[in-house]
C-alpha cells in the first residue's frame, strides 16, 4: 500500500503527492488500519530523514521539501505517533525518539507541530519571577477573582464546541469529564461580550505586551469538572508559554508537563511550556477554575520573528 503511493506517476505535483501520503496515513488511522498507517508514515519518514535509506535520494529529489521542511516533518511524525499510540503506547515513544534522532525535535516530550524554534530554552515549567506579566496577574488576583465570581455558569462554553480557539488541540483531549471556558481574547481579538462582563480582568491582560500581542494564543477562564481527565497532548507552538492563575483550586487536581507533576495554588500562577506533552487529572470534588493567559517565550523576538510574518488581519488585531 505505502510502496504504491511512493510509485505514483508524475501527473500530480510533488507537494500534492507527499501530502497525499500524509492524508492516506491519517485516513488509515481513522479507519483503525493503524499497522498500514504506520507503514505509510515509516516509508515517507525514511525517505526524507534517513540518508542511508534505499529510497531516500529518489524521494527527496522527487518531493523537495523547501522552506516548509520542518513543518511537514513535524506533522508527519505527529501523525505517525498517533497511529502508533493506537497500536501500542510504547511504540509511539519509539517514533518520537526516532524523530529526535533525525533532528525533527530536540526532546521526545516536546513536540510542537506548527511552530518550532530549536534555539529557544527548553524548560517544562517556568519561574514566575522571570515573567513580569505573570507577576502582574498575581498582583491583581483578588480583582480578577471578584469579577470571575460575578459570572454565571451559563457563560461557559464547552471545549468540544470551540476546538478552534484552543491552539490546535484535537477532539480526543477530553478523555473523561467536562472542560469548559469563558473566552476573553483569541488571536489578540477581544470577545466584546465576555470582556464587558470582566472589564478589569480584560484591562489587566490588555496592559501587558507579553499577553496582548500573542497572535498564536488566547486568554480565558477555564473550568474542569470533577472526574475530568485531559489526555496527554502537545500544544502547537514553542513560541509561547501558558500561564494559569489559580482561581478555584480544590485538592486532588494535578498536571504533568513533560515528566514533572505539579498542582495549582489559589492566587498563584503556574507557568509551563505547553508544547511539551502535558496531561491533567481532576480527582477532587469541586470545579477547578483558572485564568489561562498565553505569553510569549521570554527569548522570542516578536518584532523580528513574528510581526514580519503576520497576516494583515493579525497585524490589525495586534494594533487594535
PDB file of C-alpha atoms in Angstrom:
ATOM      1  CA  UNK A   1       0.000   0.000   0.000  1.00  0.00           C
ATOM      2  CA  UNK A   2       2.675   2.520   1.039  1.00  0.00           C
ATOM      3  CA  UNK A   3       5.028   1.453  -1.769  1.00  0.00           C
ATOM      4  CA  UNK A   4       2.217   2.045  -4.265  1.00  0.00           C
ATOM      5  CA  UNK A   5       1.850   5.609  -3.047  1.00  0.00           C
ATOM      6  CA  UNK A   6       5.582   6.232  -3.484  1.00  0.00           C
ATOM      7  CA  UNK A   7       5.434   4.821  -7.040  1.00  0.00           C
ATOM      8  CA  UNK A   8       2.710   7.156  -8.319  1.00  0.00           C
ATOM      9  CA  UNK A   9       3.312   8.746 -11.725  1.00  0.00           C
ATOM     10  CA  UNK A  10       4.253  12.385 -12.216  1.00  0.00           C
ATOM     11  CA  UNK A  11       0.843  13.710 -13.186  1.00  0.00           C
ATOM     12  CA  UNK A  12       0.361  15.063  -9.669  1.00  0.00           C
ATOM     13  CA  UNK A  13       2.702  17.711  -8.322  1.00  0.00           C
ATOM     14  CA  UNK A  14       5.378  16.808  -5.820  1.00  0.00           C
ATOM     15  CA  UNK A  15       3.839  18.793  -2.996  1.00  0.00           C
ATOM     16  CA  UNK A  16       0.429  17.294  -3.521  1.00  0.00           C
ATOM     17  CA  UNK A  17       1.896  13.787  -3.628  1.00  0.00           C
ATOM     18  CA  UNK A  18       3.716  13.959  -0.335  1.00  0.00           C
ATOM     19  CA  UNK A  19       0.672  15.420   1.397  1.00  0.00           C
ATOM     20  CA  UNK A  20      -1.418  12.725  -0.244  1.00  0.00           C
ATOM     21  CA  UNK A  21       0.801  10.188   1.537  1.00  0.00           C
ATOM     22  CA  UNK A  22       0.186  12.013   4.790  1.00  0.00           C
ATOM     23  CA  UNK A  23      -3.567  12.048   4.238  1.00  0.00           C
ATOM     24  CA  UNK A  24      -3.529   8.368   3.298  1.00  0.00           C
ATOM     25  CA  UNK A  25      -1.829   7.531   6.583  1.00  0.00           C
ATOM     26  CA  UNK A  26      -4.327   9.670   8.505  1.00  0.00           C
ATOM     27  CA  UNK A  27      -7.249   8.011   6.736  1.00  0.00           C
ATOM     28  CA  UNK A  28      -5.889   4.566   7.581  1.00  0.00           C
ATOM     29  CA  UNK A  29      -5.514   5.638  11.214  1.00  0.00           C
ATOM     30  CA  UNK A  30      -9.084   6.940  11.359  1.00  0.00           C
ATOM     31  CA  UNK A  31     -10.380   3.649   9.939  1.00  0.00           C
ATOM     32  CA  UNK A  32      -8.363   1.725  12.549  1.00  0.00           C
ATOM     33  CA  UNK A  33      -5.917   0.293   9.998  1.00  0.00           C
ATOM     34  CA  UNK A  34      -3.075   1.507  12.173  1.00  0.00           C
ATOM     35  CA  UNK A  35      -0.475  -1.067  11.078  1.00  0.00           C
ATOM     36  CA  UNK A  36      -0.883   0.035   7.457  1.00  0.00           C
ATOM     37  CA  UNK A  37      -0.835   3.690   8.537  1.00  0.00           C
ATOM     38  CA  UNK A  38       2.442   3.187  10.376  1.00  0.00           C
ATOM     39  CA  UNK A  39       3.900   1.540   7.265  1.00  0.00           C
ATOM     40  CA  UNK A  40       2.983   4.588   5.163  1.00  0.00           C
ATOM     41  CA  UNK A  41       4.443   7.029   7.677  1.00  0.00           C
ATOM     42  CA  UNK A  42       7.606   4.943   8.117  1.00  0.00           C
ATOM     43  CA  UNK A  43       8.364   4.798   4.403  1.00  0.00           C
ATOM     44  CA  UNK A  44       7.778   8.526   3.906  1.00  0.00           C
ATOM     45  CA  UNK A  45       9.809   9.379   7.019  1.00  0.00           C
ATOM     46  CA  UNK A  46      12.696   7.166   5.917  1.00  0.00           C
ATOM     47  CA  UNK A  47      12.668   8.810   2.523  1.00  0.00           C
ATOM     48  CA  UNK A  48      13.022  12.291   3.953  1.00  0.00           C
ATOM     49  CA  UNK A  49      15.100  11.768   7.095  1.00  0.00           C
ATOM     50  CA  UNK A  50      17.267   8.651   6.683  1.00  0.00           C
ATOM     51  CA  UNK A  51      20.206   9.374   4.311  1.00  0.00           C
ATOM     52  CA  UNK A  52      21.059   5.676   4.147  1.00  0.00           C
ATOM     53  CA  UNK A  53      17.520   4.598   3.255  1.00  0.00           C
ATOM     54  CA  UNK A  54      17.029   2.740  -0.003  1.00  0.00           C
ATOM     55  CA  UNK A  55      14.559   5.307  -1.363  1.00  0.00           C
ATOM     56  CA  UNK A  56      15.898   8.450   0.328  1.00  0.00           C
ATOM     57  CA  UNK A  57      17.625  10.082  -2.632  1.00  0.00           C
ATOM     58  CA  UNK A  58      14.747   9.404  -5.025  1.00  0.00           C
ATOM     59  CA  UNK A  59      12.138  10.653  -2.574  1.00  0.00           C
ATOM     60  CA  UNK A  60      13.950  13.899  -1.809  1.00  0.00           C
ATOM     61  CA  UNK A  61      14.647  14.544  -5.489  1.00  0.00           C
ATOM     62  CA  UNK A  62      11.028  13.966  -6.425  1.00  0.00           C
ATOM     63  CA  UNK A  63       9.432  15.733  -3.457  1.00  0.00           C
ATOM     64  CA  UNK A  64      11.669  18.672  -2.484  1.00  0.00           C
ATOM     65  CA  UNK A  65      10.578  19.978   0.911  1.00  0.00           C
ATOM     66  CA  UNK A  66      11.861  23.520   0.550  1.00  0.00           C
ATOM     67  CA  UNK A  67      11.120  26.133   3.208  1.00  0.00           C
ATOM     68  CA  UNK A  68       8.340  24.067   4.799  1.00  0.00           C
ATOM     69  CA  UNK A  69      10.535  21.037   5.508  1.00  0.00           C
ATOM     70  CA  UNK A  70      10.313  21.344   9.282  1.00  0.00           C
ATOM     71  CA  UNK A  71       6.551  21.793   9.310  1.00  0.00           C
ATOM     72  CA  UNK A  72       5.952  18.786   7.067  1.00  0.00           C
ATOM     73  CA  UNK A  73       8.261  16.514   9.082  1.00  0.00           C
ATOM     74  CA  UNK A  74       6.718  17.572  12.397  1.00  0.00           C
ATOM     75  CA  UNK A  75       3.265  16.834  11.028  1.00  0.00           C
ATOM     76  CA  UNK A  76       4.463  13.516   9.623  1.00  0.00           C
ATOM     77  CA  UNK A  77       5.970  12.279  12.896  1.00  0.00           C
ATOM     78  CA  UNK A  78       2.997  13.586  14.898  1.00  0.00           C
ATOM     79  CA  UNK A  79       0.588  11.578  12.739  1.00  0.00           C
ATOM     80  CA  UNK A  80       2.847   8.528  12.901  1.00  0.00           C
ATOM     81  CA  UNK A  81       2.995   8.791  16.685  1.00  0.00           C
ATOM     82  CA  UNK A  82      -0.794   8.936  16.955  1.00  0.00           C
ATOM     83  CA  UNK A  83      -1.164   5.848  14.780  1.00  0.00           C
ATOM     84  CA  UNK A  84       1.475   4.028  16.825  1.00  0.00           C
ATOM     85  CA  UNK A  85      -0.270   5.058  20.054  1.00  0.00           C
ATOM     86  CA  UNK A  86      -3.425   3.294  18.905  1.00  0.00           C
ATOM     87  CA  UNK A  87      -1.448   0.124  18.264  1.00  0.00           C
ATOM     88  CA  UNK A  88       0.604   0.222  21.462  1.00  0.00           C
ATOM     89  CA  UNK A  89       1.584   3.178  23.639  1.00  0.00           C
ATOM     90  CA  UNK A  90       5.245   2.191  23.786  1.00  0.00           C
ATOM     91  CA  UNK A  91       5.504   2.251  20.002  1.00  0.00           C
ATOM     92  CA  UNK A  92       4.632   5.959  19.964  1.00  0.00           C
ATOM     93  CA  UNK A  93       7.592   6.732  22.218  1.00  0.00           C
ATOM     94  CA  UNK A  94       9.831   4.871  19.777  1.00  0.00           C
ATOM     95  CA  UNK A  95       8.507   7.052  16.946  1.00  0.00           C
ATOM     96  CA  UNK A  96       9.182  10.256  18.896  1.00  0.00           C
ATOM     97  CA  UNK A  97      12.665   9.082  19.857  1.00  0.00           C
ATOM     98  CA  UNK A  98      13.354   8.390  16.179  1.00  0.00           C
ATOM     99  CA  UNK A  99      12.164  11.898  15.302  1.00  0.00           C
ATOM    100  CA  UNK A 100      14.629  13.377  17.797  1.00  0.00           C
ATOM    101  CA  UNK A 101      17.471  11.248  16.438  1.00  0.00           C
ATOM    102  CA  UNK A 102      16.703  12.584  12.950  1.00  0.00           C
ATOM    103  CA  UNK A 103      16.582  16.226  14.010  1.00  0.00           C
ATOM    104  CA  UNK A 104      12.842  16.863  13.917  1.00  0.00           C
ATOM    105  CA  UNK A 105      12.626  17.872  17.596  1.00  0.00           C
ATOM    106  CA  UNK A 106      15.198  18.229  20.387  1.00  0.00           C
ATOM    107  CA  UNK A 107      13.203  16.419  23.099  1.00  0.00           C
ATOM    108  CA  UNK A 108      10.800  13.480  22.629  1.00  0.00           C
ATOM    109  CA  UNK A 109       8.393  15.044  25.138  1.00  0.00           C
ATOM    110  CA  UNK A 110       8.348  18.449  23.402  1.00  0.00           C
ATOM    111  CA  UNK A 111       6.579  18.038  20.065  1.00  0.00           C
ATOM    112  CA  UNK A 112       5.023  21.264  18.728  1.00  0.00           C
ATOM    113  CA  UNK A 113       3.742  20.866  15.205  1.00  0.00           C
ATOM    114  CA  UNK A 114       3.029  24.343  13.802  1.00  0.00           C
ATOM    115  CA  UNK A 115       5.898  26.497  15.101  1.00  0.00           C
ATOM    116  CA  UNK A 116       9.248  25.384  16.436  1.00  0.00           C
ATOM    117  CA  UNK A 117      12.490  27.264  17.142  1.00  0.00           C
ATOM    118  CA  UNK A 118      15.232  24.943  18.389  1.00  0.00           C
ATOM    119  CA  UNK A 119      17.287  27.764  19.916  1.00  0.00           C
ATOM    120  CA  UNK A 120      14.640  28.740  22.490  1.00  0.00           C
ATOM    121  CA  UNK A 121      15.373  27.490  26.011  1.00  0.00           C
ATOM    122  CA  UNK A 122      13.662  24.193  26.750  1.00  0.00           C
ATOM    123  CA  UNK A 123      12.005  24.087  30.177  1.00  0.00           C
ATOM    124  CA  UNK A 124       8.671  22.399  31.035  1.00  0.00           C
ATOM    125  CA  UNK A 125       7.848  24.757  33.943  1.00  0.00           C
ATOM    126  CA  UNK A 126       8.930  28.394  34.263  1.00  0.00           C
ATOM    127  CA  UNK A 127       9.594  30.532  37.333  1.00  0.00           C
ATOM    128  CA  UNK A 128       7.032  33.327  37.683  1.00  0.00           C
ATOM    129  CA  UNK A 129       9.821  35.623  38.920  1.00  0.00           C
ATOM    130  CA  UNK A 130      11.222  35.602  35.363  1.00  0.00           C
ATOM    131  CA  UNK A 131       7.938  36.786  33.819  1.00  0.00           C
ATOM    132  CA  UNK A 132       6.664  40.303  34.686  1.00  0.00           C
ATOM    133  CA  UNK A 133       3.281  39.711  33.019  1.00  0.00           C
ATOM    134  CA  UNK A 134       2.642  36.657  35.217  1.00  0.00           C
ATOM    135  CA  UNK A 135       3.576  38.671  38.315  1.00  0.00           C
ATOM    136  CA  UNK A 136       1.063  41.322  37.231  1.00  0.00           C
ATOM    137  CA  UNK A 137      -1.676  38.687  37.166  1.00  0.00           C
ATOM    138  CA  UNK A 138      -0.797  37.527  40.681  1.00  0.00           C
ATOM    139  CA  UNK A 139      -0.860  41.129  41.929  1.00  0.00           C
ATOM    140  CA  UNK A 140      -4.387  41.511  40.531  1.00  0.00           C
ATOM    141  CA  UNK A 141      -5.645  38.096  41.653  1.00  0.00           C
ATOM    142  CA  UNK A 142      -8.262  39.473  44.067  1.00  0.00           C
ATOM    143  CA  UNK A 143      -9.731  41.800  41.428  1.00  0.00           C
ATOM    144  CA  UNK A 144      -9.847  39.004  38.858  1.00  0.00           C
ATOM    145  CA  UNK A 145     -11.424  36.589  41.336  1.00  0.00           C
ATOM    146  CA  UNK A 146     -14.163  39.104  42.184  1.00  0.00           C
ATOM    147  CA  UNK A 147     -15.084  39.512  38.532  1.00  0.00           C
ATOM    148  CA  UNK A 148     -14.972  35.783  37.977  1.00  0.00           C
ATOM    149  CA  UNK A 149     -17.440  35.153  40.824  1.00  0.00           C
ATOM    150  CA  UNK A 150     -19.881  37.560  39.181  1.00  0.00           C
ATOM    151  CA  UNK A 151     -20.042  35.358  36.084  1.00  0.00           C
ATOM    152  CA  UNK A 152     -22.955  32.990  35.623  1.00  0.00           C
ATOM    153  CA  UNK A 153     -22.297  29.357  34.791  1.00  0.00           C
ATOM    154  CA  UNK A 154     -24.373  29.956  31.657  1.00  0.00           C
ATOM    155  CA  UNK A 155     -21.498  31.999  30.241  1.00  0.00           C
ATOM    156  CA  UNK A 156     -19.253  28.936  29.996  1.00  0.00           C
ATOM    157  CA  UNK A 157     -18.914  27.160  26.656  1.00  0.00           C
ATOM    158  CA  UNK A 158     -17.769  23.559  26.387  1.00  0.00           C
ATOM    159  CA  UNK A 159     -14.394  22.724  24.890  1.00  0.00           C
ATOM    160  CA  UNK A 160     -15.851  20.384  22.294  1.00  0.00           C
ATOM    161  CA  UNK A 161     -17.880  23.281  20.868  1.00  0.00           C
ATOM    162  CA  UNK A 162     -14.893  25.580  20.323  1.00  0.00           C
ATOM    163  CA  UNK A 163     -11.870  23.456  19.449  1.00  0.00           C
ATOM    164  CA  UNK A 164     -10.525  26.090  17.053  1.00  0.00           C
ATOM    165  CA  UNK A 165      -9.906  28.515  19.946  1.00  0.00           C
ATOM    166  CA  UNK A 166      -7.637  26.170  21.871  1.00  0.00           C
ATOM    167  CA  UNK A 167      -4.433  26.332  19.908  1.00  0.00           C
ATOM    168  CA  UNK A 168      -4.818  23.268  17.744  1.00  0.00           C
ATOM    169  CA  UNK A 169      -5.668  20.620  20.322  1.00  0.00           C
ATOM    170  CA  UNK A 170      -7.740  17.778  18.888  1.00  0.00           C
ATOM    171  CA  UNK A 171     -11.083  16.359  19.918  1.00  0.00           C
ATOM    172  CA  UNK A 172      -9.548  13.428  21.811  1.00  0.00           C
ATOM    173  CA  UNK A 173      -8.046  15.630  24.555  1.00  0.00           C
ATOM    174  CA  UNK A 174     -11.036  15.360  26.918  1.00  0.00           C
ATOM    175  CA  UNK A 175     -10.814  11.670  27.782  1.00  0.00           C
ATOM    176  CA  UNK A 176     -13.362  11.946  30.615  1.00  0.00           C
ATOM    177  CA  UNK A 177     -15.448  14.633  32.296  1.00  0.00           C
ATOM    178  CA  UNK A 178     -16.047  18.181  31.082  1.00  0.00           C
ATOM    179  CA  UNK A 179     -13.812  21.119  30.156  1.00  0.00           C
ATOM    180  CA  UNK A 180     -15.486  24.491  29.609  1.00  0.00           C
ATOM    181  CA  UNK A 181     -14.439  28.135  29.389  1.00  0.00           C
ATOM    182  CA  UNK A 182     -15.283  31.803  29.144  1.00  0.00           C
ATOM    183  CA  UNK A 183     -13.201  33.239  26.298  1.00  0.00           C
ATOM    184  CA  UNK A 184     -11.840  36.782  26.696  1.00  0.00           C
ATOM    185  CA  UNK A 185      -9.327  37.103  23.842  1.00  0.00           C
ATOM    186  CA  UNK A 186      -8.310  34.813  20.978  1.00  0.00           C
ATOM    187  CA  UNK A 187      -5.584  35.707  18.500  1.00  0.00           C
ATOM    188  CA  UNK A 188      -5.453  39.231  20.041  1.00  0.00           C
ATOM    189  CA  UNK A 189      -9.131  39.743  19.235  1.00  0.00           C
ATOM    190  CA  UNK A 190     -11.428  40.678  22.090  1.00  0.00           C
ATOM    191  CA  UNK A 191     -14.654  38.840  22.833  1.00  0.00           C
ATOM    192  CA  UNK A 192     -16.661  42.010  23.366  1.00  0.00           C
ATOM    193  CA  UNK A 193     -19.500  40.375  25.281  1.00  0.00           C
ATOM    194  CA  UNK A 194     -17.317  38.442  27.718  1.00  0.00           C
ATOM    195  CA  UNK A 195     -14.805  41.248  28.213  1.00  0.00           C
ATOM    196  CA  UNK A 196     -17.716  43.554  29.110  1.00  0.00           C
ATOM    197  CA  UNK A 197     -18.569  41.091  31.885  1.00  0.00           C
ATOM    198  CA  UNK A 198     -14.982  41.202  33.196  1.00  0.00           C
ATOM    199  CA  UNK A 199     -13.713  44.687  32.255  1.00  0.00           C
ATOM    200  CA  UNK A 200     -10.937  44.950  34.832  1.00  0.00           C
ATOM    201  CA  UNK A 201      -9.614  41.487  34.018  1.00  0.00           C
ATOM    202  CA  UNK A 202      -9.639  42.337  30.318  1.00  0.00           C
ATOM    203  CA  UNK A 203      -7.827  45.614  31.028  1.00  0.00           C
ATOM    204  CA  UNK A 204      -5.127  43.845  33.055  1.00  0.00           C
ATOM    205  CA  UNK A 205      -4.481  41.398  30.207  1.00  0.00           C
ATOM    206  CA  UNK A 206      -4.506  44.179  27.615  1.00  0.00           C
ATOM    207  CA  UNK A 207      -1.993  46.214  29.632  1.00  0.00           C
ATOM    208  CA  UNK A 208       0.737  43.574  29.288  1.00  0.00           C
ATOM    209  CA  UNK A 209       2.539  43.419  25.891  1.00  0.00           C
ATOM    210  CA  UNK A 210       3.644  39.850  26.591  1.00  0.00           C
ATOM    211  CA  UNK A 211      -0.072  38.937  26.630  1.00  0.00           C
ATOM    212  CA  UNK A 212      -1.719  41.361  24.226  1.00  0.00           C
ATOM    213  CA  UNK A 213       0.482  40.592  21.203  1.00  0.00           C
ATOM    214  CA  UNK A 214       0.148  36.787  21.278  1.00  0.00           C
ATOM    215  CA  UNK A 215      -1.438  36.206  17.888  1.00  0.00           C
ATOM    216  CA  UNK A 216      -0.954  32.441  18.296  1.00  0.00           C
ATOM    217  CA  UNK A 217      -2.746  32.169  21.616  1.00  0.00           C
ATOM    218  CA  UNK A 218      -5.749  33.069  23.754  1.00  0.00           C
ATOM    219  CA  UNK A 219      -6.835  34.214  27.230  1.00  0.00           C
ATOM    220  CA  UNK A 220      -9.789  32.660  29.035  1.00  0.00           C
ATOM    221  CA  UNK A 221     -11.300  31.350  32.262  1.00  0.00           C
ATOM    222  CA  UNK A 222     -11.029  27.556  32.220  1.00  0.00           C
ATOM    223  CA  UNK A 223     -13.199  25.189  34.241  1.00  0.00           C
ATOM    224  CA  UNK A 224     -12.639  21.465  34.817  1.00  0.00           C
ATOM    225  CA  UNK A 225     -15.397  19.426  36.426  1.00  0.00           C
ATOM    226  CA  UNK A 226     -14.595  16.684  38.962  1.00  0.00           C
ATOM    227  CA  UNK A 227     -13.617  13.439  37.265  1.00  0.00           C
ATOM    228  CA  UNK A 228     -12.124  15.152  34.227  1.00  0.00           C
ATOM    229  CA  UNK A 229      -9.053  13.681  32.565  1.00  0.00           C
ATOM    230  CA  UNK A 230      -7.286  15.601  29.803  1.00  0.00           C
ATOM    231  CA  UNK A 231      -5.219  13.052  27.922  1.00  0.00           C
ATOM    232  CA  UNK A 232      -1.573  13.577  27.043  1.00  0.00           C
ATOM    233  CA  UNK A 233      -1.125  16.083  24.215  1.00  0.00           C
ATOM    234  CA  UNK A 234       1.237  18.786  22.975  1.00  0.00           C
ATOM    235  CA  UNK A 235       0.437  22.384  22.110  1.00  0.00           C
ATOM    236  CA  UNK A 236       1.194  23.559  18.563  1.00  0.00           C
ATOM    237  CA  UNK A 237       3.975  26.092  19.216  1.00  0.00           C
ATOM    238  CA  UNK A 238       7.054  26.657  21.382  1.00  0.00           C
ATOM    239  CA  UNK A 239       6.855  30.397  20.633  1.00  0.00           C
ATOM    240  CA  UNK A 240       4.654  30.804  23.707  1.00  0.00           C
ATOM    241  CA  UNK A 241       4.231  29.702  27.298  1.00  0.00           C
ATOM    242  CA  UNK A 242       0.928  29.102  29.062  1.00  0.00           C
ATOM    243  CA  UNK A 243       0.191  30.915  32.327  1.00  0.00           C
ATOM    244  CA  UNK A 244      -2.509  29.588  34.696  1.00  0.00           C
ATOM    245  CA  UNK A 245      -3.687  31.846  37.537  1.00  0.00           C
ATOM    246  CA  UNK A 246      -5.431  29.739  40.185  1.00  0.00           C
ATOM    247  CA  UNK A 247      -8.986  30.984  40.819  1.00  0.00           C
ATOM    248  CA  UNK A 248     -10.638  27.997  42.481  1.00  0.00           C
ATOM    249  CA  UNK A 249      -8.258  25.173  43.289  1.00  0.00           C
ATOM    250  CA  UNK A 250      -9.621  22.132  45.133  1.00  0.00           C
ATOM    251  CA  UNK A 251      -7.393  19.314  46.272  1.00  0.00           C
ATOM    252  CA  UNK A 252      -6.909  16.311  44.014  1.00  0.00           C
ATOM    253  CA  UNK A 253      -6.106  18.196  40.791  1.00  0.00           C
ATOM    254  CA  UNK A 254      -2.706  17.863  39.169  1.00  0.00           C
ATOM    255  CA  UNK A 255      -0.913  18.434  35.882  1.00  0.00           C
ATOM    256  CA  UNK A 256       2.010  16.629  34.289  1.00  0.00           C
ATOM    257  CA  UNK A 257       4.234  18.599  31.925  1.00  0.00           C
ATOM    258  CA  UNK A 258       6.998  16.521  30.387  1.00  0.00           C
ATOM    259  CA  UNK A 259       7.935  14.159  33.203  1.00  0.00           C
ATOM    260  CA  UNK A 260       7.154  16.534  36.105  1.00  0.00           C
ATOM    261  CA  UNK A 261       3.851  16.687  38.014  1.00  0.00           C
ATOM    262  CA  UNK A 262       2.657  19.798  39.869  1.00  0.00           C
ATOM    263  CA  UNK A 263      -0.520  21.241  41.400  1.00  0.00           C
ATOM    264  CA  UNK A 264      -2.146  24.667  41.162  1.00  0.00           C
ATOM    265  CA  UNK A 265      -2.302  27.167  44.038  1.00  0.00           C
ATOM    266  CA  UNK A 266      -5.013  29.724  44.719  1.00  0.00           C
ATOM    267  CA  UNK A 267      -3.974  33.207  43.578  1.00  0.00           C
ATOM    268  CA  UNK A 268      -0.667  31.992  42.137  1.00  0.00           C
ATOM    269  CA  UNK A 269       0.477  31.460  38.568  1.00  0.00           C
ATOM    270  CA  UNK A 270       1.625  28.130  37.223  1.00  0.00           C
ATOM    271  CA  UNK A 271       3.564  28.742  34.007  1.00  0.00           C
ATOM    272  CA  UNK A 272       4.527  25.952  31.644  1.00  0.00           C
ATOM    273  CA  UNK A 273       5.534  25.321  28.056  1.00  0.00           C
ATOM    274  CA  UNK A 274       2.514  23.578  26.574  1.00  0.00           C
ATOM    275  CA  UNK A 275       4.495  22.402  23.541  1.00  0.00           C
ATOM    276  CA  UNK A 276       5.670  19.725  25.979  1.00  0.00           C
ATOM    277  CA  UNK A 277       3.414  16.722  26.361  1.00  0.00           C
ATOM    278  CA  UNK A 278       1.028  17.515  29.216  1.00  0.00           C
ATOM    279  CA  UNK A 279      -1.835  15.753  30.936  1.00  0.00           C
ATOM    280  CA  UNK A 280      -4.366  16.723  33.639  1.00  0.00           C
ATOM    281  CA  UNK A 281      -6.286  14.716  36.247  1.00  0.00           C
ATOM    282  CA  UNK A 282      -9.113  16.099  38.394  1.00  0.00           C
ATOM    283  CA  UNK A 283      -9.784  13.677  41.237  1.00  0.00           C
ATOM    284  CA  UNK A 284     -11.308  16.303  43.547  1.00  0.00           C
ATOM    285  CA  UNK A 285     -14.923  17.112  44.377  1.00  0.00           C
ATOM    286  CA  UNK A 286     -15.288  20.730  43.171  1.00  0.00           C
ATOM    287  CA  UNK A 287     -14.703  22.531  39.900  1.00  0.00           C
ATOM    288  CA  UNK A 288     -11.125  23.638  39.251  1.00  0.00           C
ATOM    289  CA  UNK A 289     -11.021  27.104  37.701  1.00  0.00           C
ATOM    290  CA  UNK A 290      -8.015  29.041  36.413  1.00  0.00           C
ATOM    291  CA  UNK A 291      -7.448  32.096  34.250  1.00  0.00           C
ATOM    292  CA  UNK A 292      -5.299  30.996  31.309  1.00  0.00           C
ATOM    293  CA  UNK A 293      -3.152  33.589  29.548  1.00  0.00           C
ATOM    294  CA  UNK A 294      -0.762  32.726  26.736  1.00  0.00           C
ATOM    295  CA  UNK A 295       2.521  34.600  26.921  1.00  0.00           C
ATOM    296  CA  UNK A 296       5.455  34.832  24.514  1.00  0.00           C
ATOM    297  CA  UNK A 297       8.530  32.776  25.328  1.00  0.00           C
ATOM    298  CA  UNK A 298      10.842  35.326  27.024  1.00  0.00           C
ATOM    299  CA  UNK A 299      13.596  34.721  24.448  1.00  0.00           C
ATOM    300  CA  UNK A 300      11.330  35.240  21.441  1.00  0.00           C
ATOM    301  CA  UNK A 301      11.944  38.418  19.428  1.00  0.00           C
ATOM    302  CA  UNK A 302       8.387  39.388  18.500  1.00  0.00           C
ATOM    303  CA  UNK A 303       9.322  42.357  16.304  1.00  0.00           C
ATOM    304  CA  UNK A 304      11.711  40.356  14.128  1.00  0.00           C
ATOM    305  CA  UNK A 305      10.485  36.748  14.381  1.00  0.00           C
ATOM    306  CA  UNK A 306       6.693  37.117  14.466  1.00  0.00           C
ATOM    307  CA  UNK A 307       5.473  40.504  13.271  1.00  0.00           C
ATOM    308  CA  UNK A 308       7.009  40.347   9.754  1.00  0.00           C
ATOM    309  CA  UNK A 309       5.142  37.078   9.118  1.00  0.00           C
ATOM    310  CA  UNK A 310       1.748  38.179  10.440  1.00  0.00           C
ATOM    311  CA  UNK A 311      -1.178  38.297   8.027  1.00  0.00           C
ATOM    312  CA  UNK A 312      -2.940  41.656   7.594  1.00  0.00           C
ATOM    313  CA  UNK A 313      -5.796  40.672   9.927  1.00  0.00           C
ATOM    314  CA  UNK A 314      -3.288  39.555  12.580  1.00  0.00           C
ATOM    315  CA  UNK A 315      -1.425  42.866  12.347  1.00  0.00           C
ATOM    316  CA  UNK A 316      -4.743  44.661  12.691  1.00  0.00           C
ATOM    317  CA  UNK A 317      -5.575  42.633  15.807  1.00  0.00           C
ATOM    318  CA  UNK A 318      -2.159  43.341  17.367  1.00  0.00           C
ATOM    319  CA  UNK A 319      -2.511  47.073  16.710  1.00  0.00           C
ATOM    320  CA  UNK A 320      -6.094  47.279  17.995  1.00  0.00           C
TER     321      UNK A 320
END
